[in-house]
Amino acid sequence: MSAYEISILEQWAEKIRPIAQKHQPELFRQLVDALQEKKAAESVDITVYGIYSHGKSTLVNALCGAESAKMGIAPTTAVVQRYPWRGYYLLDTPGIDAPIEHQVIAEEQLRKSELVIYVLQSTDLDDARAWKELADNVERRQKTILVVNDFNQCRTKPELMTRLKDGYRTNLQKEGAARGIDSICDYVPIYFVNAKSALKGKLENKEILLAASGINELEHAIHDAVRNVSEHDVIQTLKRNFIDLLRLCESSLCPVEKSVIFNEAQASLREVSEVRNAAALKIQRDLEGMLATYRGRIYTLFESTHDEQQLRNQLSDIMEEVGGNLEECIRKTLSHAKKRVEDICDNIDKLSSVYVDTTAVADDTNATISEVSTLQTLPWKDMLQHVNWEESINSAVIKILEMGKKFLPKIFKGIGEKTMAKWASRFTAALGPILTAGIAVYEFYSAVKEEEDNKNAAINRAKALEDAVNSVITTVQNTYTVEMKCILDDVFLPVEQNIEGKIQDLRIQFMLDERDVKLLKQAEEAIGGILTH
């Protein structure tokens, strides 16, 4: 075996090892094993392939002259079995149209072989799959022998055997013509063999039975085919399998799918912001509606109540009602927002499964491929687990109840005019709507007291009353708006930050994918050039 070509393949196998082990570990292992086998000795793989229970194992036993391979009607071969034959190995594969795991193993072995014995029954004339796979073998330049297991004793009926051969050739020619393969039948000789009779003839040393079975002609054909398998054929098989591996790895990187998900992730970030804005607007409008409803009651309260403590108490009751109504509004709005965000993330999950390496460093341009760690699935919906929605809703409720119910009696109880004035001069509305509402009460009484002896007292009293009501309404609205922004930040920022993080992960992965794809294409170009000049 040419050490030069093998060394080129080994060098590229080592270069793409991290990518292949990540995306196609089993195929990569098989390729490395094949390289070692071909490097150690000149070896030709003779693969026996076909539908289960069509006589593959019986044919192997007939060729070997011993009942080595297990035979039966049900699928009996689950792995590739190797049997020595005239200095080579016959590889008995699991049947196709058998359990899917058996079929996968058989198809993988088929692609690796230099010589294929494709086994059909004499009743398989219309098996479209067989003609497709035989044409695939010819396109891959694999030497192929079609063996018809002669269950119907066609060899004793020359006219029937001729008619069947013509049917096989016609179907094969149709498949070849569809692919532009001229004279495809020249590449696939056909032999009729009664494998059961051949095995019996070998076991019982019955030469007449052997001659009638057709096994002798098949053995000569296999031997000639093996001798005609050149070093070039072996290298081309390795090269073909290597290129198949490279292309599978490249397809596993899914650059198109990742681009779709990347765009969807950016769109989802905008959607989540829209949900946040819609929730804020809904709460704001509900609050405005509530305060408009309560405005008349607050005005009447200020106008009709002349006892300051009674005014405070009754205003506290109204604020408690506002807080309770706002609590229900927040619960409903945030619950609806949660469902919207979950739907957004569900939509991303349905598009594709995307893989993101969250440990890679984007700006490490000198990092080698081997430094990229194993990728993990991108858990879009899992980002919602970082948000305790119920806790956020309860937190909002507590804040409102604290403002509307708990703090009011404590703030004003035993507090004199000087203290109130001091608070009014130092604190902003962010202290809470109830505190500012209480200051408005104080300012109203102060204005009335200052104008007691003034002839314009009635006018000033009306103005002070209007100012007090406006102060309560405006301050409650503004301060609740500030509180709602804080609450919505608590709820939505973790989701937005997670999506932003995933977008950044995708950005990093794109960079790594581009580097991997470039290396895979370089490998394919280099390997494709082997033995082409």
XYZ file of C-alpha atoms in Angstrom:
533
model
C 0.000 0.000 0.000
C 1.332 3.423 -0.929
C 2.775 4.967 2.212
C 2.606 8.437 0.654
C -1.170 8.498 0.060
C -1.880 6.864 3.410
C 0.296 9.442 5.178
C -1.635 12.315 3.539
C -4.921 10.814 4.704
C -3.540 10.290 8.210
C -2.309 13.882 8.416
C -5.700 15.273 7.465
C -7.459 12.847 9.788
C -5.434 14.271 12.649
C -6.181 17.859 11.620
C -9.927 17.352 11.518
C -10.039 14.979 14.508
C -11.714 17.430 16.984
C -14.419 18.341 14.464
C -15.061 14.751 13.386
C -15.105 13.382 16.929
C -17.628 16.050 17.849
C -19.989 15.604 14.900
C -19.382 12.105 13.465
C -17.438 10.134 16.097
C -18.352 6.626 14.910
C -17.603 7.279 11.235
C -14.313 8.899 12.213
C -13.359 5.857 14.300
C -14.149 3.569 11.362
C -12.048 5.703 9.035
C -9.053 5.679 11.396
C -9.382 1.893 11.809
C -9.506 1.434 8.028
C -6.407 3.575 7.571
C -4.529 1.459 10.100
C -5.646 -1.778 8.439
C -4.625 -0.656 4.974
C -1.332 0.692 6.288
C -0.501 -2.577 8.064
C -1.186 -4.877 5.108
C -2.638 -4.986 1.632
C -6.193 -5.997 2.416
C -9.349 -6.107 0.301
C -12.751 -6.080 1.998
C -15.285 -8.403 0.333
C -18.677 -7.354 1.651
C -21.677 -9.678 1.348
C -24.728 -7.447 1.276
C -28.494 -7.738 0.729
C -31.947 -8.124 2.249
C -32.136 -10.239 5.397
C -33.091 -13.941 5.036
C -32.159 -13.886 1.349
C -29.245 -16.254 1.884
C -26.250 -13.977 2.598
C -24.992 -16.043 5.523
C -25.689 -19.306 3.684
C -23.643 -18.013 0.741
C -20.778 -17.076 3.093
C -20.876 -20.596 4.555
C -20.958 -22.101 1.066
C -17.891 -20.109 0.036
C -16.044 -20.981 3.253
C -17.163 -24.641 3.182
C -18.294 -24.561 6.797
C -21.345 -23.582 8.819
C -19.557 -20.631 10.375
C -22.160 -17.904 9.858
C -25.471 -18.221 11.658
C -28.370 -18.865 9.267
C -32.124 -18.383 9.630
C -35.335 -16.871 8.254
C -35.432 -14.033 10.789
C -32.609 -11.450 10.909
C -29.639 -13.326 12.398
C -26.674 -10.999 11.841
C -26.576 -7.882 14.048
C -22.953 -6.895 13.436
C -20.416 -7.291 10.632
C -18.807 -10.734 10.910
C -15.416 -11.516 9.341
C -14.657 -14.944 7.863
C -11.300 -15.887 6.263
C -11.465 -16.896 2.618
C -8.460 -17.646 0.428
C -6.210 -15.107 2.126
C -8.924 -12.434 2.272
C -11.971 -11.832 4.464
C -15.652 -12.187 3.665
C -17.670 -9.660 5.647
C -21.182 -10.883 6.415
C -23.336 -7.806 7.044
C -26.671 -7.388 8.849
C -29.563 -7.454 6.431
C -31.271 -4.414 4.998
C -35.032 -4.150 5.568
C -34.185 -5.519 9.017
C -34.209 -3.534 12.299
C -32.967 -0.018 11.550
C -29.824 -0.405 13.661
C -28.875 -3.487 11.603
C -29.493 -1.647 8.364
C -27.316 1.318 9.392
C -24.406 -1.025 10.136
C -24.819 -2.777 6.780
C -24.954 0.484 4.807
C -21.840 1.818 6.552
C -19.911 -1.352 5.678
C -21.138 -1.187 2.080
C -19.559 2.245 1.590
C -16.199 1.052 2.945
C -15.679 -1.959 0.694
C -13.616 -2.344 -2.440
C -15.643 -5.399 -3.573
C -19.347 -6.029 -2.957
C -21.281 -9.258 -3.412
C -24.892 -8.116 -3.649
C -27.304 -10.965 -2.887
C -30.846 -11.127 -4.254
C -33.423 -13.883 -4.535
C -34.733 -15.042 -7.878
C -38.055 -13.418 -6.882
C -36.559 -9.915 -6.422
C -36.899 -8.738 -10.016
C -38.943 -5.652 -9.078
C -36.895 -4.576 -6.036
C -36.266 -0.906 -6.968
C -33.964 -0.432 -3.994
C -31.561 -3.060 -5.324
C -31.085 -1.279 -8.668
C -30.558 2.038 -6.920
C -27.894 0.619 -4.582
C -26.177 -1.249 -7.402
C -26.014 2.002 -9.384
C -24.640 3.767 -6.276
C -21.855 1.169 -6.152
C -20.992 1.787 -9.803
C -20.932 5.556 -9.226
C -18.561 4.983 -6.304
C -16.453 2.760 -8.595
C -16.868 -0.208 -6.292
C -16.443 -3.549 -7.959
C -19.767 -5.365 -7.595
C -21.007 -8.886 -8.299
C -24.753 -9.535 -8.328
C -25.553 -12.985 -6.929
C -29.075 -14.349 -7.381
C -29.722 -16.979 -4.713
C -31.430 -19.595 -6.836
C -34.272 -20.743 -4.581
C -36.372 -21.693 -7.627
C -33.781 -23.938 -9.309
C -33.531 -21.548 -12.257
C -30.218 -23.099 -13.276
C -32.135 -26.198 -14.279
C -34.513 -24.045 -16.361
C -32.379 -22.169 -18.904
C -35.250 -20.227 -20.436
C -36.387 -18.966 -17.012
C -32.823 -18.026 -16.025
C -32.333 -16.140 -19.308
C -35.609 -14.292 -18.837
C -34.670 -13.319 -15.269
C -31.200 -12.144 -16.310
C -32.727 -10.007 -19.041
C -35.144 -8.532 -16.475
C -32.308 -7.739 -14.065
C -30.271 -6.100 -16.807
C -33.250 -4.082 -18.056
C -33.960 -2.679 -14.588
C -30.284 -1.933 -14.008
C -29.977 -0.222 -17.396
C -32.992 1.977 -16.621
C -31.380 3.121 -13.370
C -28.051 3.666 -15.101
C -29.648 5.660 -17.940
C -31.383 7.911 -15.394
C -27.948 8.712 -13.941
C -26.084 8.983 -17.206
C -24.086 5.768 -16.658
C -23.424 4.092 -19.991
C -23.187 0.288 -20.173
C -23.831 -0.114 -16.443
C -24.416 -3.861 -16.832
C -20.756 -4.284 -17.859
C -19.808 -3.276 -14.328
C -22.221 -5.656 -12.552
C -21.870 -9.309 -13.659
C -24.744 -11.606 -12.630
C -24.381 -15.124 -11.210
C -27.115 -17.587 -10.243
C -26.094 -19.710 -7.252
C -28.040 -22.133 -5.106
C -26.243 -21.380 -1.835
C -27.972 -24.152 0.102
C -26.983 -26.825 -2.442
C -23.451 -25.414 -2.619
C -23.034 -25.647 1.161
C -24.378 -29.196 1.177
C -22.026 -30.131 -1.673
C -18.983 -28.798 0.186
C -19.918 -30.349 3.512
C -20.571 -33.763 1.900
C -17.867 -33.521 -0.803
C -20.372 -33.927 -3.621
C -18.743 -32.488 -6.730
C -21.819 -32.935 -8.901
C -23.927 -30.943 -6.437
C -21.268 -28.228 -6.323
C -21.132 -27.976 -10.090
C -24.905 -27.757 -10.332
C -25.105 -25.072 -7.638
C -23.061 -22.507 -9.587
C -20.699 -21.837 -6.669
C -17.574 -22.703 -8.677
C -18.221 -19.978 -11.283
C -18.877 -17.476 -8.510
C -15.636 -18.339 -6.694
C -13.641 -17.818 -9.873
C -15.378 -14.492 -10.465
C -14.680 -13.304 -6.901
C -11.048 -14.369 -7.134
C -10.582 -12.538 -10.415
C -12.312 -9.431 -9.036
C -10.078 -9.418 -5.940
C -6.962 -9.699 -8.076
C -8.172 -6.770 -10.141
C -8.625 -4.586 -7.069
C -5.630 -2.304 -7.349
C -3.861 -0.116 -4.870
C -5.606 2.731 -6.672
C -9.015 1.172 -5.853
C -8.155 0.849 -2.174
C -6.959 4.445 -1.932
C -10.021 5.671 -3.806
C -12.278 3.815 -1.351
C -10.493 5.424 1.594
C -10.603 8.787 -0.152
C -14.332 8.442 -0.882
C -15.130 7.505 2.706
C -12.978 10.370 3.969
C -14.786 12.901 1.759
C -18.177 11.494 2.852
C -17.090 12.055 6.455
C -15.979 15.630 5.728
C -19.287 16.483 4.081
C -21.314 14.971 6.908
C -19.311 17.015 9.413
C -19.888 20.144 7.356
C -23.627 19.500 7.180
C -23.678 18.940 10.963
C -22.463 22.499 11.458
C -25.822 23.688 10.002
C -24.748 27.237 9.049
C -28.047 27.913 7.237
C -30.148 26.699 10.150
C -28.072 28.687 12.625
C -28.558 31.812 10.529
C -32.325 31.315 10.673
C -32.219 30.823 14.440
C -29.925 33.832 14.840
C -32.433 36.046 13.036
C -35.293 34.540 15.014
C -33.437 35.168 18.274
C -32.955 38.821 17.408
C -36.626 39.055 16.451
C -37.607 37.350 19.715
C -35.626 39.917 21.683
C -37.634 42.651 19.988
C -40.851 40.742 20.685
C -40.038 40.401 24.385
C -39.403 44.159 24.535
C -42.752 44.699 22.849
C -44.424 42.465 25.436
C -42.766 44.494 28.205
C -43.908 47.773 26.659
C -47.418 46.442 26.176
C -47.535 45.321 29.829
C -46.287 48.728 31.010
C -48.856 50.512 28.842
C -51.663 48.264 30.074
C -50.804 48.875 33.734
C -50.381 52.606 33.099
C -53.777 52.871 31.438
C -55.467 50.816 34.132
C -53.906 53.037 36.792
C -55.055 56.178 34.987
C -58.545 54.737 34.774
C -58.562 53.869 38.456
C -57.376 57.312 39.537
C -59.917 58.995 37.266
C -62.584 56.930 39.013
C -61.292 57.860 42.467
C -60.689 61.533 41.664
C -64.244 62.542 42.567
C -64.093 60.675 45.869
C -60.766 62.260 46.777
C -62.095 65.745 45.895
C -65.239 65.198 47.979
C -63.129 63.876 50.824
C -60.891 66.935 50.880
C -63.835 69.275 50.509
C -66.086 67.776 53.197
C -63.630 66.540 55.821
C -62.222 69.130 58.241
C -60.581 66.783 60.703
C -57.007 66.177 59.601
C -56.684 62.716 61.169
C -60.013 61.623 59.714
C -58.870 62.884 56.305
C -55.689 60.900 56.561
C -57.531 57.744 57.579
C -60.107 57.968 54.818
C -57.434 58.807 52.234
C -55.561 55.743 53.470
C -58.675 53.622 52.818
C -58.918 54.955 49.259
C -55.240 54.300 48.605
C -55.692 50.764 49.928
C -58.472 50.236 47.377
C -56.254 51.612 44.614
C -53.479 49.240 45.704
C -55.816 46.241 45.738
C -57.162 47.010 42.271
C -53.671 47.596 40.942
C -52.563 44.305 42.470
C -55.181 42.426 40.442
C -54.198 44.357 37.328
C -50.534 43.439 37.772
C -51.274 39.776 38.359
C -53.357 39.489 35.212
C -50.995 41.563 33.070
C -47.816 39.731 34.126
C -49.487 36.333 33.796
C -50.476 37.212 30.247
C -46.970 38.521 29.572
C -45.470 35.269 30.853
C -47.587 33.269 28.387
C -46.551 35.561 25.518
C -42.844 35.157 26.340
C -43.218 31.370 26.607
C -44.880 31.319 23.182
C -41.994 33.341 21.740
C -39.443 30.862 23.090
C -41.560 27.881 21.985
C -41.512 29.272 18.458
C -37.710 29.313 18.466
C -37.552 25.758 19.829
C -39.779 24.495 17.027
C -37.521 25.859 14.309
C -34.460 23.730 14.977
C -32.074 22.294 17.506
C -29.079 24.608 17.477
C -25.764 23.921 19.121
C -23.795 26.636 20.820
C -20.406 26.497 22.435
C -20.876 28.791 25.421
C -17.296 28.375 26.601
C -15.515 29.594 23.476
C -13.798 32.964 23.541
C -14.793 35.112 20.575
C -11.706 37.317 20.490
C -9.219 34.453 20.777
C -8.367 34.385 17.089
C -5.311 32.208 17.733
C -7.268 29.436 19.403
C -6.936 26.098 17.650
C -9.863 23.922 16.719
C -8.904 21.492 19.468
C -9.468 24.212 22.064
C -13.189 24.348 21.274
C -15.096 22.407 23.892
C -18.046 20.074 23.351
C -21.118 21.954 22.208
C -24.319 22.015 24.188
C -27.899 22.331 23.047
C -29.297 25.839 23.150
C -32.072 25.805 25.813
C -34.227 28.703 24.616
C -37.211 27.930 26.784
C -34.982 27.094 29.750
C -34.128 30.791 30.009
C -37.593 31.280 31.537
C -36.456 29.162 34.480
C -34.257 32.077 35.490
C -37.379 34.169 36.029
C -39.504 33.507 39.104
C -42.694 34.974 37.736
C -44.804 34.298 40.816
C -42.174 35.845 43.044
C -42.011 38.919 40.815
C -45.795 39.272 40.877
C -45.887 38.869 44.646
C -43.077 41.382 45.002
C -45.096 43.894 43.026
C -48.156 43.257 45.188
C -46.171 43.663 48.388
C -44.792 46.990 47.192
C -48.268 48.250 46.446
C -49.690 47.028 49.728
C -46.774 48.596 51.561
C -47.460 51.900 49.847
C -51.216 51.710 50.057
C -51.873 50.042 53.371
C -48.967 49.349 55.687
C -46.952 52.565 55.621
C -49.687 55.199 55.792
C -50.587 54.956 59.470
C -46.948 54.671 60.499
C -45.755 57.618 58.424
C -48.234 60.159 59.720
C -48.849 58.971 63.260
C -47.293 61.449 65.684
C -45.534 63.459 62.978
C -45.759 67.204 63.351
C -45.754 70.065 60.887
C -42.013 70.666 61.105
C -41.210 67.072 60.269
C -43.663 67.071 57.395
C -42.187 70.261 56.026
C -38.703 68.818 56.373
C -39.699 65.703 54.430
C -41.396 67.774 51.791
C -38.219 69.748 51.205
C -35.869 66.767 51.076
C -37.628 63.844 49.462
C -38.941 63.322 45.959
C -42.014 61.514 44.798
C -39.990 58.296 44.659
C -40.540 57.987 48.444
C -43.997 56.697 47.580
C -47.373 58.090 46.581
C -48.841 57.812 50.060
C -46.090 59.885 51.655
C -46.530 62.614 49.057
C -50.289 62.407 49.337
C -49.919 62.989 53.077
C -47.731 66.026 52.368
C -50.450 67.302 50.045
C -52.894 67.068 52.970
C -50.459 69.037 55.113
C -50.010 71.701 52.389
C -53.782 72.034 51.985
C -54.325 72.694 55.688
C -51.332 75.041 55.803
C -52.772 77.099 52.921
C -56.175 77.304 54.554
C -54.656 78.251 57.924
C -52.559 81.055 56.369
C -55.596 82.545 54.651
C -58.082 82.329 57.522
C -58.309 86.123 57.942
C -58.009 86.950 54.293
C -61.086 88.081 52.393
C -59.928 85.815 49.577
C -59.848 82.782 51.849
C -62.648 81.041 49.941
C -60.842 81.451 46.650
C -57.560 80.323 48.096
C -59.238 77.440 49.837
C -60.721 76.254 46.512
C -57.345 76.578 44.848
C -55.633 74.746 47.682
C -58.270 72.026 47.473
C -57.764 71.612 43.725
C -53.997 71.612 44.191
C -54.235 68.978 46.908
C -56.376 66.646 44.787
C -54.102 67.149 41.754
C -51.074 66.516 43.918
C -52.502 63.255 45.202
C -53.550 62.018 41.731
C -50.367 63.088 39.916
C -48.016 61.861 42.605
C -49.731 58.518 42.983
C -49.665 58.037 39.215
C -46.043 59.087 38.766
C -44.749 57.076 41.677
C -46.650 53.936 40.787
C -45.238 54.334 37.257
C -41.710 54.353 38.709
C -42.521 51.309 40.813
C -44.001 49.479 37.824
C -40.847 50.092 35.796
C -38.794 48.506 38.577
C -41.162 45.541 38.734
C -41.123 45.028 34.954
C -37.324 45.235 34.992
C -37.275 42.460 37.584
C -39.482 40.309 35.388
C -38.172 40.979 31.874
C -34.487 41.861 32.259
C -33.416 38.239 33.001
C -35.231 37.015 29.886
C -33.811 39.779 27.702
C -30.314 39.248 29.080
C -30.566 35.505 28.426
C -31.634 36.048 24.843
C -28.857 38.598 24.359
C -26.427 36.034 25.761
C -27.680 33.366 23.382
C -27.357 35.756 20.455
C -23.754 36.379 21.478
C -23.225 32.601 21.769
C -24.511 32.197 18.223
C -22.206 34.959 17.055
C -19.248 33.130 18.587
C -20.405 29.819 17.134
C -20.682 31.338 13.659
C -17.049 32.352 13.895
C -16.023 28.854 15.012
C -18.210 27.213 12.374
C -16.667 29.313 9.631
C -13.226 28.268 10.799
C -14.247 24.590 10.938
C -15.931 24.709 7.528
C -12.824 26.324 6.026
C -10.653 23.524 7.413
C -13.062 20.839 6.169
C -13.054 22.351 2.673
C -9.259 22.501 2.690
C -9.166 18.829 3.659
C -11.636 17.881 0.929
C -9.639 19.759 -1.700
C -6.378 18.127 -0.617
C -7.835 14.607 -0.401
C -9.772 15.036 -3.640
C -6.466 15.666 -5.404
C -4.990 12.310 -4.388
C -4.461 10.039 -7.412
C -6.231 12.447 -9.768
C -3.074 13.478 -11.590
